[in-house]
Amino acid sequence: MSDERTFVIVGASLAGAKAVETLRADGFTGRIILVGEETERPYERPPLSKGYLLGKDPRDKAYVHDVQWYSSNDVDLVLGVQATAIDPSAHTVTLDGVEPVHYDRLLLATGSRVRRLDVPGSDNLGIRYLRTITESDTLLRDLREGAQVLVVGAGWIGLEVTAAARTHGAAVTVVEVDTLPLRRVLGDEVAGVYAELHRAHDVDFRFSTGVQEFGGMGGRLTHAVLSDGSEVPADIAVVGVGIRPATELAESAGLDVSNGVITDAGLRTSDPDIFACGDVASSFNPLFRRHIRVEHWANALNGGKAAGKAMLGQDVSYDRVPYFYSDQYDHGMEYSGYVEPEGYDSVVFRGDPSIVDGKAPEFVAFWVDRDGRVLAGMNANVWDVNEPIQQLVRAGCAGEAVDPARLGDPDVPLQDLLPE
Ligand SMILES: Cc1cc2nc3c(=O)[nH]c(=O)nc-3n(C[C@H](O)[C@H](O)[C@H](O)COP(=O)(O)OP(=O)(O)OC[C@H]3O[C@@H](n4cnc5c(N)ncnc54)[C@H](O)[C@@H]3O)c2cc1C
């Protein structure tokens, strides 16, 4: 018997594409409409500040599926079109303010939008943001030998762009309101490693200050004035001051929204026929026993798959340990777990995090609470340990403590620290 239902997915990026893939893989034969406001088919964003921006990887490598995949899987891919309204009682979603389209089930995979700087001169043409592949195309042309690049915000995007810019031979100044890069995510202990890593690549950090004004001539950027009164010359400025979840559709539809679209562990929103996943969703994570919104690639990948299953009525309990990765110069890392800013008591290092002769160190760091529970772990240039780190975080969530001395001892295999 044919399935007459229509499932609409808003947001044609990684989460949306993975949901669609799962719907077909799990046997859904009804109509699928995947709507995206960008004109590109779904692609992954991590390469935009790494392999692609470094000029190492081809553009094609970023796409989630090849171009034929959508027609071969009978997916109506509607690109360059924005979903502008949802009517939950009529079960319709309006595209580009025109015709309402009927849905039986709807998935919101609308992701995040960049926060923009609003200071005098911030409309200068030399100011860049990095969220889309087109923005990465532009930046790839900008990052050249001798260019003067100002990076505003020492978060993951800012630091990865910094590494790419230095690798291309551009001079980089990084402006950050905090006292260290990534301090809110990693804490002082590990954030210091990133400051040293970039300094070893001749990056000029300006901490505890922000951009007060951009200056230009003839439409071109020439400099920025910082809040400490200093002036930094710049041909381009790349702003990476965070993102916000794209909740506007959900809000106007009256769904529960609080720092993201609220869902239960089955990724269902406050409306039973509407689901949310990826960056935009604040989902109840049974492991942490609270709602968490995760702005990372693995959550889009796994959350998209889980949402596809949930839309089909399968029993889903989305309890992944949050995971992300970053690559900067010769330093690669994976981080697993969830710690609020300053929400830990100590950091236990396994290996030496110092930078010697400019070479990225090899170490594992664990964020631990006062009871010895592992809250998160990060392996830097140490590989094949992510699985036991995730298991240690799961054990920590279940209340299991570890001995910090053994945790920090590289001679004790991580597996030996796991509960029986
Ligand atoms: C440059 C960069 C590098 C990154 N590197 C890493 C990394 O190394 N590791 C890591 O873990 N994470 C990384 N991330 C984060 C990761 O890419 C995101 O977590 C992931 O893209 C989230 O996927 P998503 O599908 O939920 O949302 P998004 O990728 O934000 O996609 C949402 C899509 O929905 C569209 N949309 C929104 N509203 C509407 C609407 N009303 N109608 C139609 N379309 C709409 C948007 O235009 C967008 O295309 C990086 C992000 C960026 C930008």
XYZ file of C-alpha atoms and ligand atoms in Angstrom:
473
model
C 0.000 0.000 0.000
C 1.475 3.388 -0.900
C 2.167 5.917 1.840
C 0.226 9.095 1.143
C 1.934 11.150 3.795
C 4.163 14.186 3.169
C 7.123 14.902 5.418
C 8.627 18.377 5.139
C 12.119 19.153 6.363
C 13.069 22.811 6.732
C 16.821 23.412 6.614
C 18.837 21.755 3.843
C 22.102 21.248 5.659
C 23.732 18.279 7.413
C 20.943 17.590 9.941
C 18.180 17.906 7.349
C 20.026 15.779 4.791
C 20.731 13.020 7.323
C 17.089 12.973 8.384
C 16.007 12.578 4.763
C 18.576 9.840 4.158
C 17.293 7.975 7.223
C 13.649 8.302 6.189
C 14.395 6.567 2.889
C 16.816 4.034 4.431
C 14.146 3.053 6.962
C 11.570 2.499 4.251
C 9.470 5.680 4.111
C 7.815 5.762 0.691
C 5.746 8.928 1.108
C 6.625 12.371 -0.243
C 9.691 14.163 1.148
C 10.217 17.895 0.639
C 13.576 19.287 1.765
C 13.525 23.090 1.850
C 16.646 25.244 2.089
C 17.087 28.983 1.801
C 20.653 28.617 0.542
C 21.064 27.880 -3.161
C 23.583 25.062 -2.553
C 22.528 21.485 -1.882
C 23.318 20.270 1.673
C 26.973 20.487 2.614
C 29.058 20.106 5.762
C 30.483 23.252 7.315
C 33.695 22.059 9.067
C 35.742 22.053 5.810
C 34.850 25.736 5.294
C 37.369 26.736 7.965
C 39.740 23.771 7.472
C 40.589 21.663 4.383
C 38.668 23.817 1.889
C 39.854 27.134 3.344
C 43.413 25.837 3.357
C 43.085 25.137 -0.358
C 43.781 21.437 0.292
C 40.360 19.886 -0.270
C 38.120 20.373 -3.312
C 34.793 22.162 -2.876
C 32.899 19.014 -3.907
C 34.160 17.129 -0.868
C 31.970 19.264 1.426
C 28.629 18.089 0.007
C 26.609 15.542 1.952
C 25.322 13.751 -1.174
C 26.094 13.962 -4.845
C 23.716 15.947 -6.961
C 21.824 12.909 -8.348
C 21.187 11.441 -4.922
C 18.090 13.606 -4.317
C 16.317 12.644 -7.535
C 17.380 8.975 -7.211
C 15.823 8.939 -3.755
C 12.727 10.795 -4.847
C 13.393 13.814 -2.615
C 11.924 17.168 -3.667
C 14.891 19.414 -3.000
C 13.620 22.984 -2.919
C 16.585 25.369 -2.759
C 16.817 29.147 -2.536
C 13.446 29.179 -0.787
C 12.706 30.218 2.770
C 10.011 28.691 4.936
C 8.317 31.777 6.314
C 5.448 30.466 8.450
C 4.030 27.318 10.002
C 0.406 26.760 10.834
C 0.447 23.791 13.224
C -3.326 23.373 13.333
C -3.707 23.391 9.538
C -0.486 21.347 9.150
C 0.956 23.741 6.594
C 4.273 25.431 6.067
C 4.434 28.506 3.862
C 7.340 28.862 1.471
C 8.644 32.335 0.580
C 5.440 33.864 1.932
C 3.415 32.378 -0.939
C 1.629 29.027 -1.170
C 1.164 26.949 1.993
C 2.366 23.362 1.615
C 0.695 20.554 3.554
C 2.774 18.364 5.883
C 1.916 15.333 7.957
C 5.165 15.633 9.874
C 7.582 18.523 9.901
C 11.227 18.691 10.920
C 12.919 21.935 11.853
C 16.617 21.684 11.025
C 17.143 25.413 10.618
C 20.519 25.501 12.391
C 22.157 28.717 13.494
C 22.757 32.222 12.265
C 25.901 34.239 12.930
C 25.857 37.083 15.383
C 26.818 40.306 13.619
C 28.893 43.143 14.971
C 27.125 46.442 15.224
C 29.783 49.123 15.546
C 30.495 52.173 13.359
C 31.923 50.986 10.035
C 30.637 47.426 10.357
C 29.018 47.676 6.917
C 32.472 47.990 5.304
C 32.957 45.557 2.410
C 36.121 44.161 3.987
C 34.211 42.616 6.882
C 33.631 38.890 6.581
C 31.564 36.266 8.383
C 31.946 32.536 7.927
C 28.862 30.339 7.921
C 28.238 29.463 4.285
C 30.308 27.873 1.538
C 30.034 31.080 -0.511
C 31.540 33.029 2.376
C 34.348 30.460 2.508
C 34.918 30.925 -1.268
C 35.398 34.662 -0.699
C 37.680 34.150 2.281
C 39.801 31.662 0.352
C 40.503 34.433 -2.167
C 41.301 36.936 0.633
C 43.779 34.834 2.602
C 47.012 35.377 0.720
C 50.664 36.086 1.409
C 51.105 39.559 2.819
C 47.425 40.242 3.581
C 46.653 41.832 6.951
C 43.832 39.929 8.589
C 42.017 40.986 11.719
C 40.118 38.172 13.430
C 37.431 39.313 15.843
C 36.643 36.636 18.425
C 38.998 33.854 19.543
C 36.464 31.013 19.430
C 36.723 27.888 17.256
C 35.874 29.639 13.985
C 38.171 32.590 14.699
C 41.085 30.328 15.599
C 40.640 27.996 12.645
C 40.497 30.979 10.281
C 43.603 32.311 12.010
C 45.443 29.039 11.394
C 44.335 29.008 7.741
C 45.345 32.650 7.268
C 48.804 32.059 8.770
C 49.234 28.956 6.635
C 48.490 31.095 3.550
C 51.127 33.594 4.703
C 48.831 36.393 5.906
C 49.633 38.393 9.055
C 46.959 37.922 11.733
C 45.850 39.959 14.734
C 43.183 38.381 16.936
C 40.994 40.619 19.100
C 39.185 38.951 22.003
C 37.205 40.486 24.866
C 38.172 37.649 27.213
C 41.623 37.038 28.675
C 42.361 33.875 26.664
C 41.044 32.156 23.524
C 38.204 29.648 24.114
C 38.283 30.351 27.843
C 34.538 29.908 28.329
C 34.589 26.513 26.616
C 37.839 25.074 27.914
C 38.706 27.019 31.073
C 42.049 28.690 31.808
C 44.080 25.479 31.949
C 43.494 24.310 28.385
C 42.692 27.695 26.812
C 46.307 28.682 27.537
C 47.496 25.889 25.234
C 45.668 27.531 22.317
C 47.170 30.941 23.098
C 50.661 29.416 23.038
C 49.961 27.383 19.910
C 49.011 30.489 17.921
C 51.762 32.616 19.387
C 54.212 29.979 18.182
C 52.825 30.804 14.708
C 53.389 34.560 15.190
C 49.770 35.477 15.828
C 49.325 38.828 17.576
C 46.649 38.468 20.299
C 44.890 41.511 21.778
C 42.992 40.241 24.816
C 40.501 42.044 27.069
C 39.534 44.394 24.271
C 37.022 44.593 21.445
C 36.468 46.446 18.189
C 35.056 49.903 18.731
C 35.036 51.042 15.143
C 36.160 49.985 11.662
C 37.848 52.537 9.434
C 38.163 52.517 5.660
C 38.913 54.492 2.554
C 37.025 54.327 -0.739
C 34.905 51.443 0.548
C 37.959 49.359 1.490
C 38.818 48.427 5.052
C 42.040 49.975 6.322
C 41.997 49.503 10.103
C 40.014 48.895 13.275
C 40.047 50.985 16.424
C 39.943 48.844 19.565
C 38.268 49.694 22.840
C 41.692 50.090 24.498
C 42.335 52.964 22.055
C 44.846 51.125 19.865
C 44.553 50.905 16.097
C 45.119 47.706 14.089
C 45.733 47.857 10.314
C 43.578 45.393 8.367
C 42.665 44.563 4.756
C 39.895 42.292 5.939
C 38.270 41.499 9.271
C 36.773 38.078 9.933
C 34.154 38.229 12.659
C 33.496 35.066 14.679
C 31.589 36.239 17.731
C 29.162 33.366 18.019
C 25.892 32.186 16.626
C 22.279 32.034 17.676
C 19.776 29.288 16.951
C 17.463 30.040 14.004
C 14.263 29.766 16.034
C 12.174 32.446 14.332
C 9.869 29.986 12.516
C 9.297 27.940 15.658
C 8.608 31.044 17.733
C 6.067 32.439 15.302
C 4.342 29.037 15.250
C 3.986 29.176 19.033
C 6.306 26.237 19.791
C 8.203 26.160 23.081
C 11.500 27.948 22.558
C 14.180 28.726 25.102
C 17.728 28.971 23.776
C 16.619 26.708 20.919
C 13.499 24.780 20.028
C 12.635 22.650 23.030
C 12.251 18.936 22.335
C 11.905 15.800 24.393
C 14.464 12.981 24.181
C 12.644 11.763 21.068
C 13.328 15.140 19.350
C 9.631 15.996 19.350
C 8.724 19.650 19.960
C 5.749 20.925 21.947
C 3.667 20.081 18.848
C 3.391 16.295 18.361
C 3.847 16.463 14.563
C 6.832 18.814 14.580
C 10.377 17.667 15.353
C 13.646 19.567 15.685
C 17.306 18.545 15.536
C 20.813 19.869 14.989
C 22.013 23.296 16.106
C 18.495 24.690 16.498
C 17.235 22.073 18.966
C 17.506 22.176 22.724
C 16.797 18.520 23.419
C 16.323 16.660 26.667
C 19.408 14.461 26.998
C 18.634 11.500 29.286
C 22.331 11.086 30.073
C 22.691 14.593 31.504
C 19.045 14.691 32.658
C 18.543 18.159 31.219
C 17.971 20.067 27.998
C 21.126 20.697 26.006
C 21.680 22.581 22.766
C 24.783 21.467 20.904
C 26.299 23.501 18.061
C 28.469 20.801 16.534
C 28.821 18.642 13.456
C 28.319 15.266 15.178
C 25.056 16.453 16.700
C 23.758 17.474 13.276
C 24.829 14.110 11.866
C 23.444 11.900 14.631
C 20.528 14.149 15.554
C 19.420 14.214 11.910
C 19.411 10.420 11.783
C 17.559 10.173 15.092
C 14.975 12.741 13.953
C 14.294 10.735 10.789
C 13.555 7.681 12.925
C 11.419 9.690 15.340
C 9.342 11.085 12.463
C 8.626 7.486 11.448
C 7.298 6.767 14.918
C 10.268 4.706 16.086
C 11.187 4.822 19.762
C 14.066 7.306 19.958
C 16.014 8.329 23.019
C 18.719 10.711 21.868
C 21.415 10.392 24.507
C 24.682 11.045 22.673
C 27.685 12.432 24.514
C 28.277 15.847 22.859
C 31.361 15.603 20.628
C 33.320 18.011 18.461
C 36.687 18.340 16.831
C 38.991 21.050 15.587
C 42.151 21.204 13.479
C 44.575 24.102 13.692
C 48.066 23.849 12.080
C 49.493 20.487 13.190
C 47.163 20.373 16.209
C 44.082 18.160 15.975
C 41.719 17.514 18.833
C 38.484 15.795 19.776
C 36.365 16.876 22.740
C 33.633 14.779 24.325
C 31.331 15.773 27.152
C 29.508 18.805 28.396
C 30.750 21.380 30.889
C 29.184 24.757 31.563
C 31.665 27.673 31.833
C 33.490 27.165 35.146
C 31.307 24.119 35.818
C 34.217 21.868 36.802
C 36.611 21.659 39.751
C 39.898 20.599 38.198
C 41.613 19.579 34.991
C 43.683 16.397 34.979
C 46.329 16.166 32.239
C 47.604 12.906 30.828
C 50.764 14.011 28.997
C 52.417 17.423 28.829
C 50.401 20.221 27.201
C 53.425 22.520 26.807
C 54.429 23.652 23.368
C 58.078 22.882 22.727
C 59.891 24.316 19.667
C 56.530 25.409 18.242
C 55.353 21.803 17.951
C 51.771 20.985 18.981
C 51.763 18.865 22.151
C 50.253 15.408 22.597
C 48.013 15.103 25.632
C 44.595 14.218 26.982
C 42.809 16.616 29.360
C 39.921 15.637 31.621
C 37.533 18.075 33.270
C 36.609 16.571 36.620
C 34.273 17.544 39.456
C 35.163 17.498 43.149
C 33.832 13.966 43.507
C 36.211 12.667 40.820
C 33.579 12.301 38.108
C 34.777 12.910 34.558
C 32.609 15.585 32.935
C 34.507 15.892 29.666
C 37.699 14.807 27.985
C 39.780 16.171 25.147
C 42.429 14.267 23.233
C 44.911 16.491 21.421
C 47.145 14.790 18.828
C 46.476 11.505 20.655
C 44.182 9.243 18.659
C 42.014 6.155 19.114
C 41.047 7.117 22.679
C 37.778 8.833 21.983
C 35.683 5.759 22.696
C 37.015 5.195 26.251
C 36.822 8.957 26.906
C 33.141 8.906 25.966
C 32.644 5.892 28.226
C 34.326 7.740 31.102
C 31.946 10.663 30.564
C 28.971 8.273 30.537
C 30.264 6.693 33.749
C 30.661 10.180 35.269
C 27.053 10.978 34.364
C 26.041 7.792 36.177
C 27.901 8.998 39.296
C 31.040 6.843 38.953
C 34.233 8.488 40.202
C 37.810 7.829 39.057
C 41.099 8.214 40.897
C 42.676 11.438 39.491
C 46.203 10.034 39.927
C 45.391 7.029 37.722
C 43.454 9.232 35.290
C 46.563 11.334 34.757
C 48.942 8.377 34.492
C 49.657 7.552 30.826
C 50.764 4.054 31.850
C 47.244 3.173 33.040
C 45.109 2.243 30.007
C 41.916 4.328 29.953
C 39.906 1.095 29.647
C 41.170 0.076 33.096
C 39.451 3.131 34.602
C 36.023 2.171 33.331
C 33.560 0.633 35.762
C 33.096 -3.176 35.491
C 32.990 27.351 9.349
C 32.445 26.334 10.318
C 33.275 25.333 10.788
C 32.783 24.391 11.686
N 33.627 23.428 12.159
C 33.180 22.506 13.023
C 34.044 21.506 13.517
O 35.220 21.462 13.207
N 33.546 20.582 14.383
C 32.244 20.605 14.769
O 31.842 19.753 15.551
N 31.378 21.557 14.312
C 31.823 22.505 13.446
N 30.975 23.471 12.973
C 29.571 23.470 13.420
C 28.699 22.582 12.524
O 28.969 22.832 11.182
C 27.233 22.843 12.840
O 27.000 22.364 14.128
C 26.312 22.168 11.829
O 26.461 22.776 10.564
C 24.859 22.269 12.260
O 24.089 21.667 11.278
P 22.522 21.951 11.124
O 22.114 21.151 9.940
O 21.871 21.743 12.420
O 22.401 23.514 10.830
P 23.053 24.478 9.765
O 24.318 23.873 9.241
O 23.127 25.818 10.384
O 22.007 24.500 8.583
C 20.716 25.008 8.695
C 20.230 25.364 7.315
O 18.881 25.759 7.400
C 18.679 26.892 6.587
N 17.483 27.592 7.071
C 17.332 28.254 8.241
N 16.083 28.749 8.357
C 15.443 28.414 7.220
C 14.130 28.651 6.730
N 13.234 29.322 7.450
N 13.810 28.163 5.508
C 14.702 27.457 4.774
N 15.970 27.215 5.190
C 16.329 27.669 6.397
C 19.976 27.657 6.747
O 20.166 28.596 5.724
C 20.991 26.518 6.702
O 21.346 26.197 5.387
C 31.439 24.450 12.092
C 30.594 25.471 11.619
C 31.099 26.402 10.733
C 30.202 27.508 10.224
